[in-house]
mmCIF file of C-alpha atoms and ligand atoms in Angstrom:
data_model
loop_
_atom_site.group_PDB
_atom_site.id
_atom_site.type_symbol
_atom_site.label_atom_id
_atom_site.label_comp_id
_atom_site.label_asym_id
_atom_site.label_seq_id
_atom_site.Cartn_x
_atom_site.Cartn_y
_atom_site.Cartn_z
ATOM 1 C CA MET I 1129 0.405 -0.123 0.065
ATOM 2 C CA ARG I 1130 1.237 3.548 -0.930
ATOM 3 C CA GLN I 1131 0.913 6.700 0.851
ATOM 4 C CA ALA I 1132 -0.506 9.767 -0.999
ATOM 5 C CA VAL I 1133 -0.664 13.447 -0.510
ATOM 6 C CA PHE I 1134 -4.003 14.863 -1.794
ATOM 7 C CA LEU I 1135 -3.790 18.346 -2.682
ATOM 8 C CA GLU I 1136 -6.346 20.916 -3.335
ATOM 9 C CA ARG I 1137 -6.292 22.774 -6.647
ATOM 10 C CA ASP I 1138 -7.452 26.443 -6.276
ATOM 11 C CA GLY I 1139 -5.353 28.507 -3.629
ATOM 12 C CA ILE I 1140 -3.148 25.671 -3.263
ATOM 13 C CA LEU I 1141 -1.660 24.337 -7.028
ATOM 14 C CA ASN I 1142 -2.995 27.756 -8.502
ATOM 15 C CA LEU I 1143 -3.496 31.168 -7.330
ATOM 16 C CA CYS I 1144 -7.164 32.503 -7.316
ATOM 17 C CA ASP I 1145 -8.448 35.933 -7.593
ATOM 18 C CA ILE I 1146 -10.476 36.614 -4.183
ATOM 19 C CA VAL I 1147 -13.939 38.628 -5.037
ATOM 20 C CA ASN I 1148 -15.960 39.708 -1.881
ATOM 21 C CA GLY I 1149 -14.378 37.029 0.474
ATOM 22 C CA GLU I 1150 -14.628 34.138 -1.851
ATOM 23 C CA GLN I 1151 -11.799 32.440 -3.900
ATOM 24 C CA VAL I 1152 -12.903 32.697 -7.865
ATOM 25 C CA THR I 1153 -12.010 29.977 -9.813
ATOM 26 C CA PRO I 1154 -10.201 30.805 -13.436
ATOM 27 C CA LEU I 1155 -12.357 29.902 -16.043
ATOM 28 C CA ARG I 1156 -10.044 30.432 -19.029
ATOM 29 C CA CYS I 1157 -6.615 28.838 -19.094
ATOM 30 C CA GLU I 1158 -4.838 32.183 -19.692
ATOM 31 C CA ARG I 1159 -6.211 33.205 -16.231
ATOM 32 C CA PHE I 1160 -4.717 30.083 -14.686
ATOM 33 C CA ARG I 1161 -1.497 30.905 -12.501
ATOM 34 C CA ILE I 1162 0.352 27.919 -10.801
ATOM 35 C CA ASN I 1163 1.559 28.862 -7.544
ATOM 36 C CA PRO I 1164 5.611 29.307 -7.888
ATOM 37 C CA ALA I 1165 5.832 28.033 -4.361
ATOM 38 C CA ALA I 1166 4.132 24.696 -5.092
ATOM 39 C CA ARG I 1167 6.677 23.123 -7.447
ATOM 40 C CA GLU I 1168 9.626 22.405 -5.149
ATOM 41 C CA ALA I 1169 7.376 21.262 -2.316
ATOM 42 C CA LEU I 1170 5.650 18.791 -4.421
ATOM 43 C CA GLU I 1171 9.221 17.354 -5.850
ATOM 44 C CA ASP I 1172 10.224 17.089 -1.809
ATOM 45 C CA LEU I 1173 7.005 14.899 -1.357
ATOM 46 C CA LYS I 1174 7.325 13.234 -4.716
ATOM 47 C CA ALA I 1175 11.210 12.339 -3.763
ATOM 48 C CA ALA I 1176 9.757 10.866 -0.395
ATOM 49 C CA GLY I 1177 7.889 8.527 -2.140
ATOM 50 C CA PHE I 1178 4.286 10.013 -2.067
ATOM 51 C CA VAL I 1179 1.562 9.640 -4.769
ATOM 52 C CA LEU I 1180 0.443 12.990 -5.594
ATOM 53 C CA ILE I 1181 -3.276 13.325 -6.205
ATOM 54 C CA VAL I 1182 -5.139 16.385 -6.959
ATOM 55 C CA THR I 1183 -8.890 16.745 -5.964
ATOM 56 C CA THR I 1184 -11.043 19.796 -7.231
ATOM 57 C CA ASN I 1185 -14.328 20.886 -7.373
ATOM 58 C CA GLN I 1186 -15.049 22.778 -10.492
ATOM 59 C CA SER I 1187 -18.785 23.405 -10.192
ATOM 60 C CA ALA I 1188 -18.492 26.209 -12.849
ATOM 61 C CA VAL I 1189 -18.370 22.959 -15.524
ATOM 62 C CA SER I 1190 -21.780 21.862 -14.342
ATOM 63 C CA GLN I 1191 -23.173 25.976 -14.454
ATOM 64 C CA GLY I 1192 -21.779 25.790 -18.111
ATOM 65 C CA ILE I 1193 -19.431 28.867 -17.295
ATOM 66 C CA LEU I 1194 -16.186 26.664 -17.388
ATOM 67 C CA PRO I 1195 -15.988 25.034 -20.839
ATOM 68 C CA ARG I 1196 -14.382 20.998 -20.255
ATOM 69 C CA ARG I 1197 -11.515 22.144 -22.847
ATOM 70 C CA GLU I 1198 -10.434 24.964 -20.679
ATOM 71 C CA LEU I 1199 -10.361 22.711 -17.695
ATOM 72 C CA GLU I 1200 -8.400 20.207 -19.676
ATOM 73 C CA ARG I 1201 -5.996 22.770 -20.957
ATOM 74 C CA MET I 1202 -5.471 23.979 -17.234
ATOM 75 C CA HIS I 1203 -4.540 20.447 -16.065
ATOM 76 C CA THR I 1204 -2.343 19.775 -19.100
ATOM 77 C CA LEU I 1205 -0.436 22.544 -17.558
ATOM 78 C CA LEU I 1206 -0.615 21.224 -14.163
ATOM 79 C CA PHE I 1207 0.759 17.922 -15.461
ATOM 80 C CA ARG I 1208 3.486 19.508 -17.487
ATOM 81 C CA GLN I 1209 4.876 21.716 -14.505
ATOM 82 C CA LEU I 1210 4.306 19.931 -11.346
ATOM 83 C CA PRO I 1211 4.829 16.345 -10.450
ATOM 84 C CA ILE I 1212 1.480 15.207 -10.074
ATOM 85 C CA ASP I 1213 0.344 11.701 -10.709
ATOM 86 C CA ASP I 1214 -3.415 12.142 -11.061
ATOM 87 C CA ILE I 1215 -6.652 14.863 -10.962
ATOM 88 C CA PHE I 1216 -9.854 13.765 -9.879
ATOM 89 C CA VAL I 1217 -12.690 16.410 -10.701
ATOM 90 C CA CYS I 1218 -16.095 16.861 -9.417
ATOM 91 C CA PRO I 1219 -17.974 19.097 -11.783
ATOM 92 C CA HIS I 1220 -21.056 19.361 -9.691
ATOM 93 C CA ALA I 1221 -22.902 22.036 -7.804
ATOM 94 C CA ASP I 1222 -24.738 20.291 -5.681
ATOM 95 C CA TRP I 1223 -22.410 17.438 -4.252
ATOM 96 C CA THR I 1224 -24.900 14.877 -3.955
ATOM 97 C CA HIS I 1225 -22.888 11.796 -5.206
ATOM 98 C CA PRO I 1226 -20.378 10.429 -2.326
ATOM 99 C CA SER I 1227 -17.482 11.435 -4.836
ATOM 100 C CA CYS I 1228 -18.594 14.598 -5.131
ATOM 101 C CA LYS I 1229 -15.760 16.796 -3.723
ATOM 102 C CA PRO I 1230 -15.992 17.938 -0.970
ATOM 103 C CA GLN I 1231 -17.403 14.422 0.074
ATOM 104 C CA PRO I 1232 -14.909 11.935 1.472
ATOM 105 C CA GLY I 1233 -15.725 9.491 -1.563
ATOM 106 C CA MET I 1234 -13.126 11.403 -3.607
ATOM 107 C CA PHE I 1235 -10.228 10.011 -1.311
ATOM 108 C CA LEU I 1236 -11.942 6.380 -1.010
ATOM 109 C CA ASP I 1237 -12.050 6.324 -4.951
ATOM 110 C CA ALA I 1238 -8.400 7.475 -5.279
ATOM 111 C CA GLY I 1239 -7.348 5.104 -2.599
ATOM 112 C CA PHE I 1240 -9.170 2.147 -4.525
ATOM 113 C CA LYS I 1241 -7.465 3.085 -7.926
ATOM 114 C CA TRP I 1242 -3.913 3.768 -6.776
ATOM 115 C CA GLY I 1243 -3.680 1.157 -3.986
ATOM 116 C CA LEU I 1244 -3.546 3.758 -0.941
ATOM 117 C CA ASP I 1245 -3.479 3.369 2.901
ATOM 118 C CA LEU I 1246 -5.739 6.372 3.499
ATOM 119 C CA ASP I 1247 -4.716 6.205 7.095
ATOM 120 C CA GLN I 1248 -1.099 6.992 6.346
ATOM 121 C CA SER I 1249 -1.965 9.727 3.437
ATOM 122 C CA PHE I 1250 -2.429 13.519 3.871
ATOM 123 C CA VAL I 1251 -4.478 16.016 2.542
ATOM 124 C CA ILE I 1252 -3.296 19.627 1.869
ATOM 125 C CA SER I 1253 -5.829 22.320 1.563
ATOM 126 C CA ASP I 1254 -7.078 25.492 2.549
ATOM 127 C CA LYS I 1255 -10.724 24.823 3.413
ATOM 128 C CA GLU I 1256 -12.728 23.506 6.188
ATOM 129 C CA ALA I 1257 -14.549 20.962 4.180
ATOM 130 C CA ASP I 1258 -11.419 19.431 2.850
ATOM 131 C CA ALA I 1259 -10.154 18.667 6.459
ATOM 132 C CA LYS I 1260 -13.904 17.509 7.496
ATOM 133 C CA ALA I 1261 -13.371 14.791 4.685
ATOM 134 C CA ALA I 1262 -9.917 14.037 5.402
ATOM 135 C CA GLN I 1263 -11.030 13.405 9.120
ATOM 136 C CA ILE I 1264 -13.565 10.805 7.621
ATOM 137 C CA ALA I 1265 -11.485 9.190 5.166
ATOM 138 C CA GLY I 1266 -8.908 8.591 8.116
ATOM 139 C CA CYS I 1267 -6.086 10.935 6.491
ATOM 140 C CA THR I 1268 -4.256 13.427 8.234
ATOM 141 C CA SER I 1269 -4.778 16.920 7.137
ATOM 142 C CA VAL I 1270 -2.308 19.756 7.087
ATOM 143 C CA MET I 1271 -3.959 23.269 6.319
ATOM 144 C CA VAL I 1272 -2.757 26.092 4.644
ATOM 145 C CA ARG I 1273 -3.927 29.261 6.859
ATOM 146 C CA SER I 1274 -6.932 30.699 4.948
ATOM 147 C CA PRO I 1275 -10.104 32.697 5.642
ATOM 148 C CA TRP I 1276 -12.042 29.110 4.896
ATOM 149 C CA LEU I 1277 -10.180 27.250 7.831
ATOM 150 C CA GLY I 1278 -12.966 27.008 10.399
ATOM 151 C CA MET I 1279 -12.039 25.790 13.979
ATOM 152 C CA GLU I 1280 -12.333 22.298 13.999
ATOM 153 C CA PHE I 1281 -11.183 18.868 12.101
ATOM 154 C CA HIS I 1282 -7.950 20.173 10.603
ATOM 155 C CA SER I 1283 -4.633 18.010 12.298
ATOM 156 C CA PHE I 1284 -2.247 20.957 11.498
ATOM 157 C CA VAL I 1285 -2.306 24.324 10.253
ATOM 158 C CA VAL I 1286 0.716 25.745 8.647
ATOM 159 C CA ASP I 1287 1.394 29.308 6.228
ATOM 160 C CA ASP I 1288 2.057 27.964 3.137
ATOM 161 C CA VAL I 1289 2.693 25.140 0.826
ATOM 162 C CA PRO I 1290 6.024 24.269 1.460
ATOM 163 C CA GLY I 1291 5.337 24.391 5.027
ATOM 164 C CA ALA I 1292 2.729 21.970 4.655
ATOM 165 C CA ALA I 1293 5.287 19.891 2.666
ATOM 166 C CA GLN I 1294 7.547 20.326 5.446
ATOM 167 C CA ARG I 1295 5.229 19.467 8.020
ATOM 168 C CA ILE I 1296 4.401 16.174 6.103
ATOM 169 C CA LEU I 1297 8.274 14.902 5.886
ATOM 170 C CA GLU I 1298 8.435 15.685 9.384
ATOM 171 C CA LEU I 1299 5.724 13.477 10.485
ATOM 172 C CA LEU I 1300 6.940 10.851 7.737
ATOM 173 C CA ALA I 1301 10.468 10.978 9.506
ATOM 174 C CA THR I 1302 9.107 10.422 12.834
ATOM 175 C CA ASN I 1303 6.594 7.428 11.646
ATOM 176 C CA HIS I 1304 3.553 9.465 12.868
ATOM 177 C CA PRO I 1305 0.652 7.496 13.026
ATOM 178 C CA GLY I 1306 -1.974 9.310 10.753
ATOM 179 C CA ASN I 1307 -4.709 10.113 13.006
ATOM 180 C CA GLU I 1308 -2.791 10.489 16.613
ATOM 181 C CA ALA I 1309 -2.748 14.119 16.304
ATOM 182 C CA MET I 1310 -6.252 14.640 16.168
ATOM 183 C CA HIS I 1311 -7.079 12.542 19.250
ATOM 184 C CA ARG I 1312 -4.400 14.297 21.405
ATOM 185 C CA PRO I 1313 -5.671 16.358 24.454
HETATM 186 ZN ZN1 ZN M 2458 -19.401 15.594 -8.370
#
């Protein structure tokens, strides 16, 4: 069984404009800006043996404002510029299916596809819903500080993506069992 790091896309791997306190997902590939801090962090995680899996909700697809073709162009760019292994996309706005992001089912699906030990896998995100899904799936969440973090669920909070990678590598080095941090008093 392999270990994975699941990565939120918007706000983690690519930079997003913020309008009225909300992240705005890019609708055209020309507006897709990869986070310059992500590459080295991901290379370090990759070198440590992690499978790197991007999970993203792109509800603009089902709303008809984000063409599939633009999304595919963005993700071709991600594969080209970052050492990622797979991208799971939920295109829905209502998240009713168990595999919809941010439901935990997407982690379970990826775990099945890639033969992952979810208890020994990690989630990097800046949104509370991902930390909640991580907890249900048995993953350890390392959250990048943001206005969308909430107070519960997350195992660790760091300042940026390199900080998240560093924390995961520290936990790996001390063979830290995934869920222990959440049960610590
Ligand atoms: Zn979905």
